[in-house]
CSV table of C-alpha atoms in Angstrom, one decimal:
chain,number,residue,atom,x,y,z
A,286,UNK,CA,-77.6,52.1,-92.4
A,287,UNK,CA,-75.4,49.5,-90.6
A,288,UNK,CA,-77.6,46.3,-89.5
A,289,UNK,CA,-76.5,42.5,-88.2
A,290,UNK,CA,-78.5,39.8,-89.8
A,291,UNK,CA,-78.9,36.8,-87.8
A,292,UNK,CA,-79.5,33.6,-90.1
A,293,UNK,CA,-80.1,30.5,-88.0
A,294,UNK,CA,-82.1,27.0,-87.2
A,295,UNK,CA,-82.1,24.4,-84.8
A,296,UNK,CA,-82.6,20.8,-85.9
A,297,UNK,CA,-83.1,17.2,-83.6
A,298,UNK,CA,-81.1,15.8,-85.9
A,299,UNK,CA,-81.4,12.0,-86.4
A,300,UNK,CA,-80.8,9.9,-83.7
A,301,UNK,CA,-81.9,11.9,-80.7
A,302,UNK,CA,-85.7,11.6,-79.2
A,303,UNK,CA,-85.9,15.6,-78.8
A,304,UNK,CA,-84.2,18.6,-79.0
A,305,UNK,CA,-82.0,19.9,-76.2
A,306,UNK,CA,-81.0,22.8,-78.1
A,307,UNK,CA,-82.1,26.3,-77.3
A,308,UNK,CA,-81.4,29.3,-79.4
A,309,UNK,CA,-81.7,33.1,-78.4
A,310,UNK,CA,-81.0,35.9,-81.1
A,311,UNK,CA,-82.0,39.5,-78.8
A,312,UNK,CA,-85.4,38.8,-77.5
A,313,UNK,CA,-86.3,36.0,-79.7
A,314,UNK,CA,-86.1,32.3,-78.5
A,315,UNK,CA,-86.2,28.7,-79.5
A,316,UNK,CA,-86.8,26.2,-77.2
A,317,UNK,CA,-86.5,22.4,-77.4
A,318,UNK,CA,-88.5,22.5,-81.4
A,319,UNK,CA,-87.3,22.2,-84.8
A,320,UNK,CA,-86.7,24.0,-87.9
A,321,UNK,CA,-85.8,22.6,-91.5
A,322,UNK,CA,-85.6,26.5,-93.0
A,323,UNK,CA,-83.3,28.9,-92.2
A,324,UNK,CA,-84.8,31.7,-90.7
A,325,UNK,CA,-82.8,35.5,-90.9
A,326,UNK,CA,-83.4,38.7,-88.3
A,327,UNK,CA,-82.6,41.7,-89.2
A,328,UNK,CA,-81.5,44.4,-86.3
A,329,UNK,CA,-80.0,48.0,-86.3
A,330,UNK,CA,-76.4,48.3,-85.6
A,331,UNK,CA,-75.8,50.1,-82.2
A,332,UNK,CA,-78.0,48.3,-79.2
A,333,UNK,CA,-76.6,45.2,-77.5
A,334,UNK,CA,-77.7,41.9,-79.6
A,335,UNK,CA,-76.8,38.6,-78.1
A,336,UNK,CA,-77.3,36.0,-80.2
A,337,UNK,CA,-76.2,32.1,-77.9
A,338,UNK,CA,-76.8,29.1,-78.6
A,339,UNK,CA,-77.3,26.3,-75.2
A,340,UNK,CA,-76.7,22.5,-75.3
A,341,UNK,CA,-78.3,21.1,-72.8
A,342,UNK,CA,-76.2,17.9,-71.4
A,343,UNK,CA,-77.2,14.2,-72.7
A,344,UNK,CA,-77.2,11.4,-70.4
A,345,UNK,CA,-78.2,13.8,-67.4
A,346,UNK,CA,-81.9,14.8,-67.0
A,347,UNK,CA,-84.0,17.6,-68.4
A,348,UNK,CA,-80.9,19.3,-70.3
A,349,UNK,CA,-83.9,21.3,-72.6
A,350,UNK,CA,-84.6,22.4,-69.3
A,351,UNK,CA,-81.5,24.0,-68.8
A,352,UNK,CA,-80.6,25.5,-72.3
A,353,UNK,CA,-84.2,26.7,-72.2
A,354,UNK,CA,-83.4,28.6,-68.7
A,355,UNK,CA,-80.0,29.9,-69.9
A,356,UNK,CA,-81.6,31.3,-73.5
A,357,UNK,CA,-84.4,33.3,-72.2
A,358,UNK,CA,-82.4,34.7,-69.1
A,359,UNK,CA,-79.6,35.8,-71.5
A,360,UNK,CA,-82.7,37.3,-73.7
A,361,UNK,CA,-84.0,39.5,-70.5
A,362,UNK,CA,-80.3,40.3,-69.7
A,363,UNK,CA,-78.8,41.0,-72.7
A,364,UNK,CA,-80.3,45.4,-73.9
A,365,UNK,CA,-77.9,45.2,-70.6
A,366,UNK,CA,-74.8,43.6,-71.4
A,367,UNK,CA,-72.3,46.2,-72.4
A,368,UNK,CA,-69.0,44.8,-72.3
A,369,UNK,CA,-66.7,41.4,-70.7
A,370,UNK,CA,-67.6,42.1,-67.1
A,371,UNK,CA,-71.6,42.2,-67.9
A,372,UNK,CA,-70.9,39.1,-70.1
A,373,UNK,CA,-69.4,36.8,-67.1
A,374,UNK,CA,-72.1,38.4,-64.4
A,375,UNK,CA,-74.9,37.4,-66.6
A,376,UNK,CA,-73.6,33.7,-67.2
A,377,UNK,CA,-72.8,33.5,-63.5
A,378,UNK,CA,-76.6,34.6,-63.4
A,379,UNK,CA,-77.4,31.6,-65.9
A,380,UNK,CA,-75.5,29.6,-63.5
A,381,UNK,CA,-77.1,30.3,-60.2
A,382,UNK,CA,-80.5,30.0,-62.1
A,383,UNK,CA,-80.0,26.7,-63.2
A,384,UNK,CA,-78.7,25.1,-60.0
A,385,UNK,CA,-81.8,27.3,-58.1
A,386,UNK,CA,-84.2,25.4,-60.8
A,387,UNK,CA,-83.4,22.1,-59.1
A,388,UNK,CA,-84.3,22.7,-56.0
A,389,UNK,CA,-86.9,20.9,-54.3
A,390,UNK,CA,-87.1,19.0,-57.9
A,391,UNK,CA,-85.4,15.4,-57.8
A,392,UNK,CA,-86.2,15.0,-61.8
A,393,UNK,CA,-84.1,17.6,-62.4
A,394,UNK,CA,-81.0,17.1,-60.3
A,395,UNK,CA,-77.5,18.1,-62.4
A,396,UNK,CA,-79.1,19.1,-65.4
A,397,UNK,CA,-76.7,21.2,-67.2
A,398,UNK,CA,-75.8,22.9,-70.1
A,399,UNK,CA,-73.1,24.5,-72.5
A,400,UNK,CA,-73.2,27.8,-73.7
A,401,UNK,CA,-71.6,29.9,-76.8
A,402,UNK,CA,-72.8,32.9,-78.5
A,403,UNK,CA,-71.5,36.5,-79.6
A,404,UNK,CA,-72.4,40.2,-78.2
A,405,UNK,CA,-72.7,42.6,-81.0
A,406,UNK,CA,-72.3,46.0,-79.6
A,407,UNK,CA,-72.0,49.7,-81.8
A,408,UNK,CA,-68.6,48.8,-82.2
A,409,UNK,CA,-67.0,45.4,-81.3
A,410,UNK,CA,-68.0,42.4,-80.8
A,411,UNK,CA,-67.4,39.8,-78.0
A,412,UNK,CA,-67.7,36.1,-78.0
A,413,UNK,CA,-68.4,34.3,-75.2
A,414,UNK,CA,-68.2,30.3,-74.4
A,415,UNK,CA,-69.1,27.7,-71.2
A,416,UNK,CA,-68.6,24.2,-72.4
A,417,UNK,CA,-67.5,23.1,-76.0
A,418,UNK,CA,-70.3,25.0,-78.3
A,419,UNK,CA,-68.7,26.7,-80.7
A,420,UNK,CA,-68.0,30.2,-82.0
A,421,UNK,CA,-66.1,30.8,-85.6
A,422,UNK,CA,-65.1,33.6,-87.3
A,423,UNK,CA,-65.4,33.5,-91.0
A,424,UNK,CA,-63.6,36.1,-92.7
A,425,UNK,CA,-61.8,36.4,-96.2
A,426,UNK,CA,-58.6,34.8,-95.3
A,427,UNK,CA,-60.8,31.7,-93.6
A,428,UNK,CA,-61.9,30.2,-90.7
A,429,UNK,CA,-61.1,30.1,-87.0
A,430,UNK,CA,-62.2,29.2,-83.8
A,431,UNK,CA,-62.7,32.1,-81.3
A,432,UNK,CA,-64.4,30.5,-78.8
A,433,UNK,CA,-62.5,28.1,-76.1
A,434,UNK,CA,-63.5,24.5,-75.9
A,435,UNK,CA,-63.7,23.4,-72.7
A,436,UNK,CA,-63.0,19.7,-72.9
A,437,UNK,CA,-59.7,17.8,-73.1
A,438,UNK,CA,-58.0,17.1,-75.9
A,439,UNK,CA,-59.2,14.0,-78.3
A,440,UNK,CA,-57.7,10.4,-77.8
A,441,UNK,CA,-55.2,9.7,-80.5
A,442,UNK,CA,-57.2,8.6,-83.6
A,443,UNK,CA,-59.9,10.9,-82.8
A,444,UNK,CA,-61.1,14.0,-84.0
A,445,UNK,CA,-63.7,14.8,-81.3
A,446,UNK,CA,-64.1,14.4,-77.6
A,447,UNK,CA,-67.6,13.9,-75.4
A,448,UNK,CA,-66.2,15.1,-72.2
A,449,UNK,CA,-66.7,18.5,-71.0
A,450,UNK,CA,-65.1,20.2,-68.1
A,451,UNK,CA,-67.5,23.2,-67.5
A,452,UNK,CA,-71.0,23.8,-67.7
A,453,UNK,CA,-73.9,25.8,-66.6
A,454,UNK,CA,-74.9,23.4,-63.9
A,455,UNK,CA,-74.2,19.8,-64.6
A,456,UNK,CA,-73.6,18.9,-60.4
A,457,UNK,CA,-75.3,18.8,-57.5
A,458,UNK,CA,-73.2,21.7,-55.9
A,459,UNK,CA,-72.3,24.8,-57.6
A,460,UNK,CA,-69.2,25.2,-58.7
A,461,UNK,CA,-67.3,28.9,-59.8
A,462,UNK,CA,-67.6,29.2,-63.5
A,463,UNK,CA,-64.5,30.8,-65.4
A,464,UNK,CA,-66.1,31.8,-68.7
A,465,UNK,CA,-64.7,32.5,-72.0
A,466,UNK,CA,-64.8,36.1,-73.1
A,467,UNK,CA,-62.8,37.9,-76.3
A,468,UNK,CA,-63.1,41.2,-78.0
A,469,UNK,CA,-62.8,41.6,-81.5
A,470,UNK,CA,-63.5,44.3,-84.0
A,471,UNK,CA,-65.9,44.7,-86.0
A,472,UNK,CA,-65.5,44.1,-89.4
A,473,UNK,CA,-68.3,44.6,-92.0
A,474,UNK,CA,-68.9,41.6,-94.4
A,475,UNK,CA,-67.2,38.8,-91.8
A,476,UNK,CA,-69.6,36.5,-90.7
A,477,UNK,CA,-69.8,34.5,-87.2
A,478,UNK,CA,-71.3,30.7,-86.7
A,479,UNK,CA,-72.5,30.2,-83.2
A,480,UNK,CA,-73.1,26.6,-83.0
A,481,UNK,CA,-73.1,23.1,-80.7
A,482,UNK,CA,-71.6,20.4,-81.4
A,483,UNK,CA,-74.2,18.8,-83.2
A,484,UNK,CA,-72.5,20.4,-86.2
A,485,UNK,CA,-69.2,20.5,-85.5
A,486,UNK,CA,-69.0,16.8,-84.3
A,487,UNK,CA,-69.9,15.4,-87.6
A,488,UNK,CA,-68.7,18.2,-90.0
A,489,UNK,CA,-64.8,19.4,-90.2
A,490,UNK,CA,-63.8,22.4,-89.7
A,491,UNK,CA,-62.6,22.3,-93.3
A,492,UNK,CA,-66.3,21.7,-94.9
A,493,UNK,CA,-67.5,24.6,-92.5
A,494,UNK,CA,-64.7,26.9,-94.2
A,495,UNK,CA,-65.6,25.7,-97.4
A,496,UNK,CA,-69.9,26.0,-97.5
A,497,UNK,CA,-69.7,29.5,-95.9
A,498,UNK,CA,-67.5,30.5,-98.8
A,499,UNK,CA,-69.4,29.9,-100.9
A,500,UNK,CA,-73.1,30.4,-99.7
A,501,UNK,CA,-74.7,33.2,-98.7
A,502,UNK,CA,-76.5,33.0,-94.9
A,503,UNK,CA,-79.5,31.1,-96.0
A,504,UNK,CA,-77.9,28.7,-98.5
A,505,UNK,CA,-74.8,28.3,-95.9
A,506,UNK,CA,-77.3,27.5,-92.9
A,507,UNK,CA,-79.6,25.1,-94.8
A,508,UNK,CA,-76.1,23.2,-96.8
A,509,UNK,CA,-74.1,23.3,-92.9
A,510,UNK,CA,-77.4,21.8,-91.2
A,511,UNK,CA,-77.4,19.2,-94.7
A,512,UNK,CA,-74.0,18.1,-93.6
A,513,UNK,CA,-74.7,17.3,-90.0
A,514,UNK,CA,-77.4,15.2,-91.1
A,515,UNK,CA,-75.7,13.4,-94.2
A,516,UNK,CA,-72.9,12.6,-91.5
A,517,UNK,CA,-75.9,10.5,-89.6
A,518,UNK,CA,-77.3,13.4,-88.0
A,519,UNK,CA,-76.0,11.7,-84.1
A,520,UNK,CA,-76.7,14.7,-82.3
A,521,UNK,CA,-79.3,18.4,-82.2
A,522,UNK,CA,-77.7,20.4,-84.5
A,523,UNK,CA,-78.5,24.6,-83.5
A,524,UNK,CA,-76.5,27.2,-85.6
A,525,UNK,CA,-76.8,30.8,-85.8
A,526,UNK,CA,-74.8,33.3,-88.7
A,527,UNK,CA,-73.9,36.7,-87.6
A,528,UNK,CA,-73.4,39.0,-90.2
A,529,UNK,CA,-72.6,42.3,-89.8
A,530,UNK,CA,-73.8,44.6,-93.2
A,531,UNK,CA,-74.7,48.1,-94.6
């Protein structure tokens, strides 16, 4: 029988006071806590799974507000989703609900948040992205980046950027979001990170490729989240491994 297995954690990492990370994986959701052991979900092959991970923004208030808001929505909507068009409706749902969160509630004016994650339907898969979170393919011939960042490109002599150019909220007004969205096939045995940049701030691209292949989900999970935090840990590091098997 075919089945997705979901391996994944979320971590504060070492410098930040909390977690603003928030994790969904079908109905189940983690909010704003923290994990040192990879935990895997198994589900059938066939039904809508959404697996997403939400940043919420740093240096703008309540941002595990707004990844919290984002995760759980996308966890009511997604035995819904059932292709791109349901995908940018139910962010442009996430949207509204954020901005409709602040109202009334000064503390929580312009929290915001990124977005990335995968839909794994009976047979393709889409990948979806608001902000610079992160979704990878990793298949025999090696890594890439399926996702879209949104964020210019680094300054010379850097490999990363801080800025960000869309989010779920993240202003006073709202603003039209133009999400992300790509089909691919299904292939069994390729694996997918979903991830913010907690991870891929710190860790290259080229130690990613290199601990998924050779680790299975759990090892790969617990040795990626090992990086992040050997590298000084600066940010909340949230990663989920798709898997598709059978």
């Amino acid at each position: 029988m075919a089945y997705i297995a979901v391996t994944a954690l979320s971590h504060v990492g070492l410098v930040r006071d909390h977690n603003e990370d928030s994790l969904v994986v079908g109905p189940w959701t983690l909010c704003g806590t923290t994990t040192r052991s990879p935990q895997t979900l198994l589900f059938p092959l066939g039904r809508p799974l959404v697996v997403a991970v939400a940043d919420g923004l740093g240096g703008q208030p309540a941002g595990e507000v707004a990844s919290e808001l984002v995760v759980r929505e996308l966890a009511l909507l997604g035995p819904s989703l059932d292709g791109a068009l349901a995908i940018e409706d139910a962010l442009d749902r996430c949207n509204r609900a954020v901005h409709s969160a602040t109202e009334g509630r000064p503390d929580l004016t312009a929290m915001g948040t990124t977005v990335a994650g995968t839909l794994v339907m009976a047979d393709s898969l889409l990948s979806f992205n608001v902000g610079d979170s992160k979704v990878y393919q990793a298949a025999a011939d090696g890594l890439r980046q399926v996702s879209v960042d949104d964020s210019p490109p680094p300054e010379p002599g850097h490999r990363t950027t801080s800025v960000v150019t869309q989010t779920l909220g993240g202003s006073r007004a709202q603003h039209v979001l133009t999400p992300h969205v790509r089909t691919l096939p299904l292939a069994p045995g390729d694996r997918y990170l979903v991830c913010s940049d907690g991870l891929t701030d710190p860790v290259p691209d080229e130690a990613i490729e290199d601990l998924l292949r050779v680790h299975d989900d759990g090892k790969a999970a617990f040795e990626l989240w090992k990086a992040a935090i050997e590298a000084g840990g600066p940010d909340n590091i949230t990663l989920a491994l798709v898997r598709i098997g059978g």
